[in-house]
Coordinates of C-alpha atoms in Angstrom, one line a residue:
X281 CA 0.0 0.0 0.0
X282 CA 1.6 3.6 -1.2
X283 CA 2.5 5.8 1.8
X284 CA -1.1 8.2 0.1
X285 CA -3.4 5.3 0.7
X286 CA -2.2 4.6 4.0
X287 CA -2.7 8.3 4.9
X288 CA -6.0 7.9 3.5
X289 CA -7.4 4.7 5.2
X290 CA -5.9 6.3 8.6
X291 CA -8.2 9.9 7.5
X292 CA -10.9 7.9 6.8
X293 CA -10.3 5.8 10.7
X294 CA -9.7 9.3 12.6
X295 CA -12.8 10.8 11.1
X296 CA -14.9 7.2 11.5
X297 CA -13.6 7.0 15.2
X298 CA -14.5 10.8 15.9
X299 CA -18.1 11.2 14.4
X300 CA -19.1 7.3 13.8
X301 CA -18.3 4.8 16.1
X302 CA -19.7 6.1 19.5
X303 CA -22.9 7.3 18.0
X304 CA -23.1 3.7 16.7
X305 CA -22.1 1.8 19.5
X306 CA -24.3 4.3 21.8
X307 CA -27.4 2.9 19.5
X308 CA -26.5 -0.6 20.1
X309 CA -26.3 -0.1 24.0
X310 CA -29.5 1.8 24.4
X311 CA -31.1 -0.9 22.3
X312 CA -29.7 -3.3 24.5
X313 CA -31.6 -1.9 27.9
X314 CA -34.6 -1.2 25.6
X315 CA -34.8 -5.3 25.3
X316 CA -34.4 -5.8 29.3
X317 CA -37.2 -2.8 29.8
X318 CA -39.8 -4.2 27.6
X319 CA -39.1 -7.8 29.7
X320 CA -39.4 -6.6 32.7
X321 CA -42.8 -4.4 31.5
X322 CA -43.9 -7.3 29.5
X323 CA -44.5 -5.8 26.3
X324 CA -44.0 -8.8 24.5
X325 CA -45.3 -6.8 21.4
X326 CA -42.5 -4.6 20.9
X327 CA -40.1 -7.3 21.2
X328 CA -39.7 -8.6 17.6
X329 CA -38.9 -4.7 16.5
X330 CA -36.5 -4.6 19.7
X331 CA -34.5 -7.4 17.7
X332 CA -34.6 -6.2 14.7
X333 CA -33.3 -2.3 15.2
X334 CA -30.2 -5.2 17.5
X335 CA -29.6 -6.8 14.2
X336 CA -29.3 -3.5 12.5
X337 CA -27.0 -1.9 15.2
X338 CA -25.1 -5.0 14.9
X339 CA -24.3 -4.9 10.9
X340 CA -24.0 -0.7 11.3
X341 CA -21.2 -1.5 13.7
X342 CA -19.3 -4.2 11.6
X343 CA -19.6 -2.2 9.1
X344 CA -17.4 0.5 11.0
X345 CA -15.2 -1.3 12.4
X346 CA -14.6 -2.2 8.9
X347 CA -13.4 1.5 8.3
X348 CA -11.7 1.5 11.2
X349 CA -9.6 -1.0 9.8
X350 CA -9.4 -0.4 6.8
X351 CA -11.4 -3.2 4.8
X352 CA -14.3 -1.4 3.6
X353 CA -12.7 2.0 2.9
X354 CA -13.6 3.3 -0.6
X355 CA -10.3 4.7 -2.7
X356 CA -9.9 7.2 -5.2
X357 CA -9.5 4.4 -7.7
X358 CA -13.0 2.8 -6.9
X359 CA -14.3 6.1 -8.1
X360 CA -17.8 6.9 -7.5
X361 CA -19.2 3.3 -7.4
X362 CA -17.3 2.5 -4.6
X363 CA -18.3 5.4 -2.9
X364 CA -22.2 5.4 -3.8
X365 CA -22.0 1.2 -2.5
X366 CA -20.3 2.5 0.5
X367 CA -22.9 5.3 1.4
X368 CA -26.2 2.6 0.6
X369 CA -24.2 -0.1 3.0
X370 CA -24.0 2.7 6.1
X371 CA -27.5 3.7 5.3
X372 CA -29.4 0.5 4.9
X373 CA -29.4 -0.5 8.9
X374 CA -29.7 3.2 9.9
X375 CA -32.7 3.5 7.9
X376 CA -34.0 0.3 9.2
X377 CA -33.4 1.7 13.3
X378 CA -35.2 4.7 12.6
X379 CA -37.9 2.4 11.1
X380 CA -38.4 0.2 13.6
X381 CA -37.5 2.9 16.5
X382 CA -40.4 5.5 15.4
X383 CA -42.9 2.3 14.7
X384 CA -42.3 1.3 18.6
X385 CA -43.0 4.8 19.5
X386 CA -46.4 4.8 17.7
X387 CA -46.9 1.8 19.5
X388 CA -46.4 2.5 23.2
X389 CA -47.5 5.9 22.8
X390 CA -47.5 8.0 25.8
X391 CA -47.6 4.9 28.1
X392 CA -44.2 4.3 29.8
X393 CA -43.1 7.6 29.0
X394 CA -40.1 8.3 31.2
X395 CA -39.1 4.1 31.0
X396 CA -39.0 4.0 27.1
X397 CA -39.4 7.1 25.4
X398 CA -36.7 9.1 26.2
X399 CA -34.1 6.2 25.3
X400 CA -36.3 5.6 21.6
X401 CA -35.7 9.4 21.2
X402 CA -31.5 8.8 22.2
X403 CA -31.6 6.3 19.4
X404 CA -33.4 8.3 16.9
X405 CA -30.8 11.3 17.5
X406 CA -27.9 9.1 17.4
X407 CA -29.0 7.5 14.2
X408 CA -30.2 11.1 12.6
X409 CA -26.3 12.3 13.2
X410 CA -25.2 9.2 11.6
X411 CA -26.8 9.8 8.7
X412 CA -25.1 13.1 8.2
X413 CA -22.1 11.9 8.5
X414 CA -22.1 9.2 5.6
X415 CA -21.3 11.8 3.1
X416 CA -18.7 13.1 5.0
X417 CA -16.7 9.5 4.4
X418 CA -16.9 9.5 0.8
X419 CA -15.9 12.9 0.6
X420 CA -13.1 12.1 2.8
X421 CA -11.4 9.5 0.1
X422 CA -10.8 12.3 -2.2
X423 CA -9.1 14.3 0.0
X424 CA -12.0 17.1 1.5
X425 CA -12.0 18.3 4.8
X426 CA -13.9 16.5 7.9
X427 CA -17.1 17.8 8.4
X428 CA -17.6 20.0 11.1
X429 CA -20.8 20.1 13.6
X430 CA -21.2 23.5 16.0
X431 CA -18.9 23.8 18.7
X432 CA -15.8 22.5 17.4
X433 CA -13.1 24.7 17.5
X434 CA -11.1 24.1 14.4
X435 CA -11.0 22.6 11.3
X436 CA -9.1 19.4 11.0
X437 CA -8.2 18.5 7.4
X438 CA -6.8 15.7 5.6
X439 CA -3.4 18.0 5.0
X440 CA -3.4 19.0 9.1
X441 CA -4.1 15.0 10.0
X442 CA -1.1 14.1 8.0
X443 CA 0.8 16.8 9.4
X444 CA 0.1 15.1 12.8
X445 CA 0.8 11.6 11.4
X446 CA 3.5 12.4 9.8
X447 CA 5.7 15.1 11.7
X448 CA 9.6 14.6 11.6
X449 CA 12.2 14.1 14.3
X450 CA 13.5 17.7 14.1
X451 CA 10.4 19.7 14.3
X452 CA 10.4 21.6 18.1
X453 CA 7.2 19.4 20.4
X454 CA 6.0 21.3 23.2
X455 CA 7.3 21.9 26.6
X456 CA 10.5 20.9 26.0
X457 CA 13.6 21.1 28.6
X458 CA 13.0 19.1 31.4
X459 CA 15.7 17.3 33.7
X460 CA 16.3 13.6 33.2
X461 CA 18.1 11.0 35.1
X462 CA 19.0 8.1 32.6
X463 CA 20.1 5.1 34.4
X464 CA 21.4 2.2 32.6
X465 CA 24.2 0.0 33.2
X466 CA 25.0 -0.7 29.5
X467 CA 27.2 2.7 28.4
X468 CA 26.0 2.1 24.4
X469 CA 22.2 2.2 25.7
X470 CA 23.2 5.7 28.2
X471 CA 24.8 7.4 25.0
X472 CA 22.2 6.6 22.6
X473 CA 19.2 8.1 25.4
X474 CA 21.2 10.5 26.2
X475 CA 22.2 12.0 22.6
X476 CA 18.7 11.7 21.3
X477 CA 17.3 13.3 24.5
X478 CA 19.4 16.3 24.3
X479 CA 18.6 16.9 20.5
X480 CA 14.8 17.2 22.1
X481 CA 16.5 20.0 24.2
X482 CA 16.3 18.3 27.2
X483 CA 19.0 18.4 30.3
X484 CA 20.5 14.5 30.5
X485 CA 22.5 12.6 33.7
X486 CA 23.0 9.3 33.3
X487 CA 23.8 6.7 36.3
X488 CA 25.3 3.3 35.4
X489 CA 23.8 1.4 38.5
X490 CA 21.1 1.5 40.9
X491 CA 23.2 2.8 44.0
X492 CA 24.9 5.9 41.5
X493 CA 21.3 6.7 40.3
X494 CA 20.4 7.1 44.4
X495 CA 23.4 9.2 44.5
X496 CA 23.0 11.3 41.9
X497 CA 19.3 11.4 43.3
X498 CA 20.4 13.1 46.4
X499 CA 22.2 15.3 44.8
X500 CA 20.4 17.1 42.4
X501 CA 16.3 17.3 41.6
X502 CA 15.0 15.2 38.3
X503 CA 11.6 15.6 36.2
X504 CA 11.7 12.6 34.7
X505 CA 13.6 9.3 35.3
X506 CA 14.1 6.9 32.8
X507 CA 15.3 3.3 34.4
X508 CA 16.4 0.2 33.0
X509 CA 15.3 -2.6 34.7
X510 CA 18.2 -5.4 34.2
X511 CA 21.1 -4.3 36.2
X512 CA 24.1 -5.6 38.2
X513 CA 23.5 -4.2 41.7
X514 CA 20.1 -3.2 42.2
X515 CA 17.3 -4.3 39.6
X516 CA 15.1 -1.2 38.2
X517 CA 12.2 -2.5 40.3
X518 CA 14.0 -2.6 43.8
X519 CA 15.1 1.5 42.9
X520 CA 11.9 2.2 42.2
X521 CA 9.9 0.3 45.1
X522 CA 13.1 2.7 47.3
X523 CA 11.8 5.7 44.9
X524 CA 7.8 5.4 45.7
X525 CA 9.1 4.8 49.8
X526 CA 10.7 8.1 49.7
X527 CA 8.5 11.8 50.1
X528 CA 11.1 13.5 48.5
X529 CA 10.9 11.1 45.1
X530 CA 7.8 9.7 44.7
X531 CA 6.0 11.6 42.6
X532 CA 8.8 11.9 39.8
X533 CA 7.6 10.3 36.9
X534 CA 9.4 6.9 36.2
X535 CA 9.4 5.3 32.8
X536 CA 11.0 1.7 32.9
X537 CA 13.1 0.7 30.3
X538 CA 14.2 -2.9 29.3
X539 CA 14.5 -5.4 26.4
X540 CA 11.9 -7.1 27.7
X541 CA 8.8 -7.2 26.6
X542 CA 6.4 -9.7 28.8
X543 CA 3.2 -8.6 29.4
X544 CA 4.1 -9.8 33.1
X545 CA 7.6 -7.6 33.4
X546 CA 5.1 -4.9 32.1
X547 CA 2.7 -5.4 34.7
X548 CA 5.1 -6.4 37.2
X549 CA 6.8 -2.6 36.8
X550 CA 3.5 -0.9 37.0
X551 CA 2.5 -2.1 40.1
X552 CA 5.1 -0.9 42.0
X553 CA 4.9 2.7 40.3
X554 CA 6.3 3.0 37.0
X555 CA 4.2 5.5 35.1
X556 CA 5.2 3.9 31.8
X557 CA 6.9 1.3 30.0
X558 CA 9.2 1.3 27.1
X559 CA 10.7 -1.7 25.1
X560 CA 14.1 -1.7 23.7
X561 CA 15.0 -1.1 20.6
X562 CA 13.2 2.7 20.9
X563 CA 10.9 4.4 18.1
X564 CA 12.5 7.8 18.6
X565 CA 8.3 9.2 18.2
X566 CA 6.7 7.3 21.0
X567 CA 10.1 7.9 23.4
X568 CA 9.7 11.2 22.6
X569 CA 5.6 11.1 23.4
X570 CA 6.3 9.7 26.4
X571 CA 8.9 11.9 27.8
X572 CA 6.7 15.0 26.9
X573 CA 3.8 13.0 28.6
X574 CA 5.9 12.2 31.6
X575 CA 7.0 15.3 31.9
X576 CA 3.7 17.6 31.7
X577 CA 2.4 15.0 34.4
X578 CA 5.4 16.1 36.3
X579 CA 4.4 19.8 35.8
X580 CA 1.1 19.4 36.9
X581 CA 2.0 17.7 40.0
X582 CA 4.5 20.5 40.6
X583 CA 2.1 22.7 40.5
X584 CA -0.9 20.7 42.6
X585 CA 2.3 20.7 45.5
X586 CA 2.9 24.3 45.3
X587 CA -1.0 25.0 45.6
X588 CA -1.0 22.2 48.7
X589 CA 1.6 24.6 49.8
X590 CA -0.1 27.4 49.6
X591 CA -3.3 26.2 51.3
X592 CA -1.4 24.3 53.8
X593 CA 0.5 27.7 55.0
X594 CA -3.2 29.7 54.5
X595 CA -4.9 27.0 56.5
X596 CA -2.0 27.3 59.4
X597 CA -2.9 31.0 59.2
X598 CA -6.6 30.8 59.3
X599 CA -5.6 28.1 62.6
X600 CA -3.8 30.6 64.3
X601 CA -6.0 33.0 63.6
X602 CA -9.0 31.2 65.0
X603 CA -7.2 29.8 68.0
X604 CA -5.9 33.8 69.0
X605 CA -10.3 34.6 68.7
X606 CA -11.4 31.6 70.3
X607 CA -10.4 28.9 73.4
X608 CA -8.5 26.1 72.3
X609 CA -11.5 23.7 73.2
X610 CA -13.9 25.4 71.7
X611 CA -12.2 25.2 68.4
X612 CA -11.7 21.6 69.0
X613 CA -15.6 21.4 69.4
X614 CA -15.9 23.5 66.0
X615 CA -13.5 21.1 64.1
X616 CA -15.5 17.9 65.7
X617 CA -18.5 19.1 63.9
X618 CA -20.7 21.0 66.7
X619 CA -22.8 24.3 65.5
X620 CA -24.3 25.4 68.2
X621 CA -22.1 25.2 71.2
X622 CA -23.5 26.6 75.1
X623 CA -22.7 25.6 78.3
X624 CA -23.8 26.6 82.0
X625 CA -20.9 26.9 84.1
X626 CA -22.4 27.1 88.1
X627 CA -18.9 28.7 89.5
X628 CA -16.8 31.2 87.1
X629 CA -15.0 34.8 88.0
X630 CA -15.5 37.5 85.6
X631 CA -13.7 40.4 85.4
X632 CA -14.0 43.8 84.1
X633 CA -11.1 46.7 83.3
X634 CA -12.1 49.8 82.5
X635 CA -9.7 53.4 81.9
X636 CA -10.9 56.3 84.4
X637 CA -11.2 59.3 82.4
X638 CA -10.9 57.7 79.3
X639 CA -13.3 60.3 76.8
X640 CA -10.8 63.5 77.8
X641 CA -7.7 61.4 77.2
X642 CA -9.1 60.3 73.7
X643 CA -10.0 64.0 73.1
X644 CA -6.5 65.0 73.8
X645 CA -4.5 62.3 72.3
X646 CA -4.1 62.4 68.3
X647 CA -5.7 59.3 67.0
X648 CA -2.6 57.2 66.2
X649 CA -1.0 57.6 69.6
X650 CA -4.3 56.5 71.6
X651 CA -4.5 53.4 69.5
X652 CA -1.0 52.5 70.5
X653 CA -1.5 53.0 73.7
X654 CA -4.5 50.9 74.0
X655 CA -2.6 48.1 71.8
X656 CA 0.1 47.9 73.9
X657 CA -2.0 47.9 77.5
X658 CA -4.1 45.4 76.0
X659 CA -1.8 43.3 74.1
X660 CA -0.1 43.1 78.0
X661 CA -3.6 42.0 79.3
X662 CA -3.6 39.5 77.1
X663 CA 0.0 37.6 77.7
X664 CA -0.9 37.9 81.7
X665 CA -4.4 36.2 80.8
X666 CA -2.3 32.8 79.9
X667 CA 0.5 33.4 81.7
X668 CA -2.4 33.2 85.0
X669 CA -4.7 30.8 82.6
X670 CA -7.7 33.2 82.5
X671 CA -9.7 33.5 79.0
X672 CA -9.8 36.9 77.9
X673 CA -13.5 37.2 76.4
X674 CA -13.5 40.7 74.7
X675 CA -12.3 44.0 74.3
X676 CA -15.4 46.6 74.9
X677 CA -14.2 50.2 73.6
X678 CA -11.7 51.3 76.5
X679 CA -12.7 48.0 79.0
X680 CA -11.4 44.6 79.0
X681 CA -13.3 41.6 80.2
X682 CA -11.6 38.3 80.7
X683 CA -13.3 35.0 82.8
X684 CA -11.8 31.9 84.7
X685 CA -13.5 28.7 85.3
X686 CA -15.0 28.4 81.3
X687 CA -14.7 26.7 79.2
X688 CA -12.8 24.0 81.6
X689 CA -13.9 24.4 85.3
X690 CA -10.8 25.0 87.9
X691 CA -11.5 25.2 91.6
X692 CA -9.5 27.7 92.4
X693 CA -11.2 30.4 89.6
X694 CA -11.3 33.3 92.1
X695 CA -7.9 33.0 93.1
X696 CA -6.7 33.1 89.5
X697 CA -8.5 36.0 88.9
X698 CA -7.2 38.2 91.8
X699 CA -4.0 37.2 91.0
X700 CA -4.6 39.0 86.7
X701 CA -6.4 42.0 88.2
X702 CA -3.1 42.9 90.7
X703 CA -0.5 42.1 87.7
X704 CA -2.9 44.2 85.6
X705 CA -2.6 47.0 87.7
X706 CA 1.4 45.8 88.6
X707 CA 2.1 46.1 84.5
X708 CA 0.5 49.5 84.5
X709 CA 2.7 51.4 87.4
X710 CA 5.9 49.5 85.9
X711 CA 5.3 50.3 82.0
X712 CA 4.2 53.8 82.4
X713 CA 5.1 57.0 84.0
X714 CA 2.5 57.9 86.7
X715 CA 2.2 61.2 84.4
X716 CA 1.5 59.6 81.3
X717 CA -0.3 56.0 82.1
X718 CA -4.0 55.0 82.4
X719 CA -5.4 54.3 85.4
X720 CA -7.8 51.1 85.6
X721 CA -10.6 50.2 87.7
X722 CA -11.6 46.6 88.2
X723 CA -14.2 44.9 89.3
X724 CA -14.9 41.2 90.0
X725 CA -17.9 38.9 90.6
X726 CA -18.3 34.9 90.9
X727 CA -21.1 33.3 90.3
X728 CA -23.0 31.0 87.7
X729 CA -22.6 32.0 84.0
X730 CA -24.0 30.7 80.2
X731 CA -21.4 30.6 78.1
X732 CA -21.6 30.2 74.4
X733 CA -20.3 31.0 70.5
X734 CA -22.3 33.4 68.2
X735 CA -22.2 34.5 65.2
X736 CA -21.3 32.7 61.6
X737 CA -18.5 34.9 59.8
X738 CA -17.3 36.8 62.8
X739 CA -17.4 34.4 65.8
X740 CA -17.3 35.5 69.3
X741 CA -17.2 33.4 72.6
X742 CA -19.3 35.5 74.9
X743 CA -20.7 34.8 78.8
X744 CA -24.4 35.8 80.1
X745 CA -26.1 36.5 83.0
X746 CA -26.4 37.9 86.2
X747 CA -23.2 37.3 86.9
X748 CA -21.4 39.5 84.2
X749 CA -23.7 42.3 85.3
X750 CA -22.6 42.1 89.0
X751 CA -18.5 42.4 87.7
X752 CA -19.4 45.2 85.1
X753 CA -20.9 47.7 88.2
X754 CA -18.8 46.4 90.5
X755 CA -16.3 48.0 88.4
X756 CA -18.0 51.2 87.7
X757 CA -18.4 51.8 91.2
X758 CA -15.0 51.0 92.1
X759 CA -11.4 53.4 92.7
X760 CA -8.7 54.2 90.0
X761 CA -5.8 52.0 90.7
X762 CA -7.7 49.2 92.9
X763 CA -9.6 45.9 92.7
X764 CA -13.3 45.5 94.0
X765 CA -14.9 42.2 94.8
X766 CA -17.8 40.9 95.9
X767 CA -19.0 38.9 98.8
X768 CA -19.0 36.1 96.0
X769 CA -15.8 36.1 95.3
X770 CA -14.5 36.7 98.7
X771 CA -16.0 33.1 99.5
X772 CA -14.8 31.8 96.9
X773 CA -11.2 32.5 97.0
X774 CA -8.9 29.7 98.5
X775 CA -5.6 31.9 99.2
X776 CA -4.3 34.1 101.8
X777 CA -5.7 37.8 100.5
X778 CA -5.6 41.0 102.4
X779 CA -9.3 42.7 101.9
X780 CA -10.9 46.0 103.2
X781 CA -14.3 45.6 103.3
X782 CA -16.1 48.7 102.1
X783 CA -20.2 49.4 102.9
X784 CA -22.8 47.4 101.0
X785 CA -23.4 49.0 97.1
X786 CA -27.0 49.4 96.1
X787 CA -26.3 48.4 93.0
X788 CA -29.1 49.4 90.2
X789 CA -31.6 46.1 89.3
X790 CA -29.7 44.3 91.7
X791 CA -29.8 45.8 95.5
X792 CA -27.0 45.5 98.0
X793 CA -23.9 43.6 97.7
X794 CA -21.3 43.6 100.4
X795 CA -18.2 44.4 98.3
X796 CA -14.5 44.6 99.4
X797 CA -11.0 46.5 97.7
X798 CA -8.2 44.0 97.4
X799 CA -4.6 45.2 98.9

């Protein structure tokens, strides 16, 4: 056969593969579930046509894979004959499916719509593209273009399909210069990879054993490895079981290389990894396909790590993020699934810190210099709430609230507490000049709390109750520069703490509460 009628039986395949076959095959298969509908229905009626659009599906795809192969193509020596017997063989059994298909239809009418309609209708569509496509074949042996349907993007001729076909060694292929490790322990089979490789523009090392491949390995960084399997020391498929072990290598591609051409050394080397298989002697077109292949997986998986990356460090961020807003456990809750998280803790300590005077220092001070002020008193607040394991629950304008005792309960909540408010007030005296500090009050109440998370995009871990109330007025009807707790607390603390009891404060919605300053 001349090199032109080759070119045109493998047109004639591309085209028959492209528009044909899976229309055809598609009829066959939808006829085939028709058949085991209309049992299990038992329309026993429509069962005789069932077979008969089967037998034409059946000779429609012979007939195909006739093209395919090349036995039934017409040439441009058969002339028109050839062509006109070609186009009445293709169209006999479609003509008979749509027959028999549209005869079924009038038959079950609108009963078992959704079971056998809409699958008649899939075979009548298939069969009406079909038919448009007959011409196209005939056409196709004199050299015309493939027929195009709307949405394809470009026109594939008979002279662009040949291009394809028939492309030569020295034209440039796509994403060329990657870094390959060639290991082989036969120097003739190194220099022959390793020169045709580097006319592809690609950067070669070669390794003549397993052990100086792992050397060179940990050396330098490789986008594809190309490893022969028969060698002295270590056997291609002990290097790359040791390859797919290791983090660092085991997503480099790895095409295995041997004389050896057993389906079972084939299957042997692609369960333990290899990503492909090439037989000795090489056809310089499909080494080359597989190397581009090898190494655009290679790129891809380059650039799915350096997203992972990317996600992993923004997912660290987004950790430390939430776990500065929120208790460790009740992120831990979050993570395990829980959306509505509240809890009623029967003995907590909650503290408030408020700035006396605040309004006419925030009238005085320009804007940037009152914000770093507050930053730095609160960002002090906060490193003596762990370092006395208190939760700080929010920032309020100029006050600070923190709580002990949620969202783990501690005996000695009270105690912890006193101890923040006096380092508070400690970190204040020690930072800042008495001219040019603020002066706190703070109050303190202990008592039952709810505590619980709100909110969706901003979330905030926030306590309730009477409690809370009690510590906010204790506070705002305390002294600059001193701690005020109530009866509450007093009974609750555990330590040694020098108190001065101050009169009973009628405190507004609440009454009286015997209330004491801490020394």
């Amino acid at each position: 056969m001349s090199i032109g009628n080759e070119f045109q039986r493998q047109a004639i395949a591309a085209h028959v593969v492209q528009r044909l076959a899976g229309p055809a095959r598609a009829i066959l298969g939808f006829q085939e579930l028709l058949g085991e509908q209309a049992r299990d229905l038992g329309l026993t009626h429509i069962q005789t046509d069932l077979e008969r659009i089967g037998a034409a599906a059946r000779q429609l795809n012979g007939l195909i894979d006739g093209l395919i192969e090349g036995k039934n193509c017409p040439s441009q020596e058969g002339g028109a004959e050839a062509e006109a017997r070609l186009r009445h063989d293709l169209r006999t059994p479609l003509n008979a499916i749509i027959g028999y298909a549209e005869m079924i239809l009038d038959e079950v009418g609108d009963q078992h719509q959704h079971t056998l309609r809409e699958d008649l209708g899939e075979i009548l569509a298939a069969a009406a593209e079909l038919l448009k496509q007959v011409d196209a074949i005939a056409g196709l042996s004199r050299g015309g273009a493939l027929e195009l349907q709307p949405g394809d993007q470009t026109e594939i001729d008979a002279a662009e399909l040949e291009r394809l076909l028939f492309r030569t060694e020295h034209e440039p292929w796509p994403d060329q210069g990657g870094r390959i490790l060639v290991v082989d322990d036969v120097a003739s089979n190194r220099d022959l990879l390793s020169r045709r490789l580097r006319r592809e523009g690609h950067r070669v090392v070669t390794a003549d054993s397993g052990l100086s491949a792992l050397k060179r390995l940990n050396e330098d960084e490789f986008d594809v490895i190309l490893l022969d399997i028969l060698m002295p020391d270590m056997n291609g498929i002990e290097i790359l079981s040791r390859l797919k072990a290791e983090n660092r290598w085991r997503h480099v591609p790895v095409i295995m290389i041997s004389g050896l051409s057993e389906v079972a050394a084939v299957a042997r080397c692609i369960e333990a990894g290899a990503d492909d298989y090439l037989t000795k002697p090489f056809n310089p077109v499909l080494l080359r396909a597989r190397i581009n292949s090898a190494l655009e997986k290679k790129r891809w998986l380059d650039r799915e790590h350096r997203y992972l990356q990317r996600i992993e460090t923004e997912k660290r961020r987004a950790d430390a993020l939430i776990h500065a807003i929120l208790p460790d456990q009740i992120v831990a809750r979050l993570q395990g699934g829980e959306e509505i998280i509240a809890d009623r803790f029967e003995a907590v300590s909650i503290l408030f810190a408020d700035i006396v005077g605040f309004s006419p220092i925030a009238a005085r001070l320009p804007p940037s210099d009152l914000v770093r002020r507050l930053d730095g008193m609160f960002s002090t607040f906060d490193l003596l709430t762990e370092r006395h394991g208190v939760e700080k629950i929010k920032t309020i304008g100029d006050a600070y609230m923190a709580a002990c005792g949620i969202p783990e309960p501690c005996a000695d909540h009270a105690d912890r507490i006193v101890a923040l408010g006096k380092s508070m007030l400690e970190s204040l005296r020690d930072t800042f000049p008495d001219s040019d500090r603020f002066r706190v009050r703070i109050g303190i109440h202990s008592g039952p709390v709810v505590a619980g998370l709100i909110g969706r995009h901003r979330f905030v871990y926030d306590v309730w109750g009477e409690t809370v109330n009690i510590a906010s007025r204790l506070e705002a009807q305390g002294a600059a520069d001193r701690i005020q707790i109530s009866e509450a607390t007093r009974r609750a603390l555990r330590g040694q703490w020098t108190l001065e009891p101050r009169c009973a404060l009628d405190l507004r919605g609440i009454g009286a509460i015997e209330a004491y300053f801490v020394r």
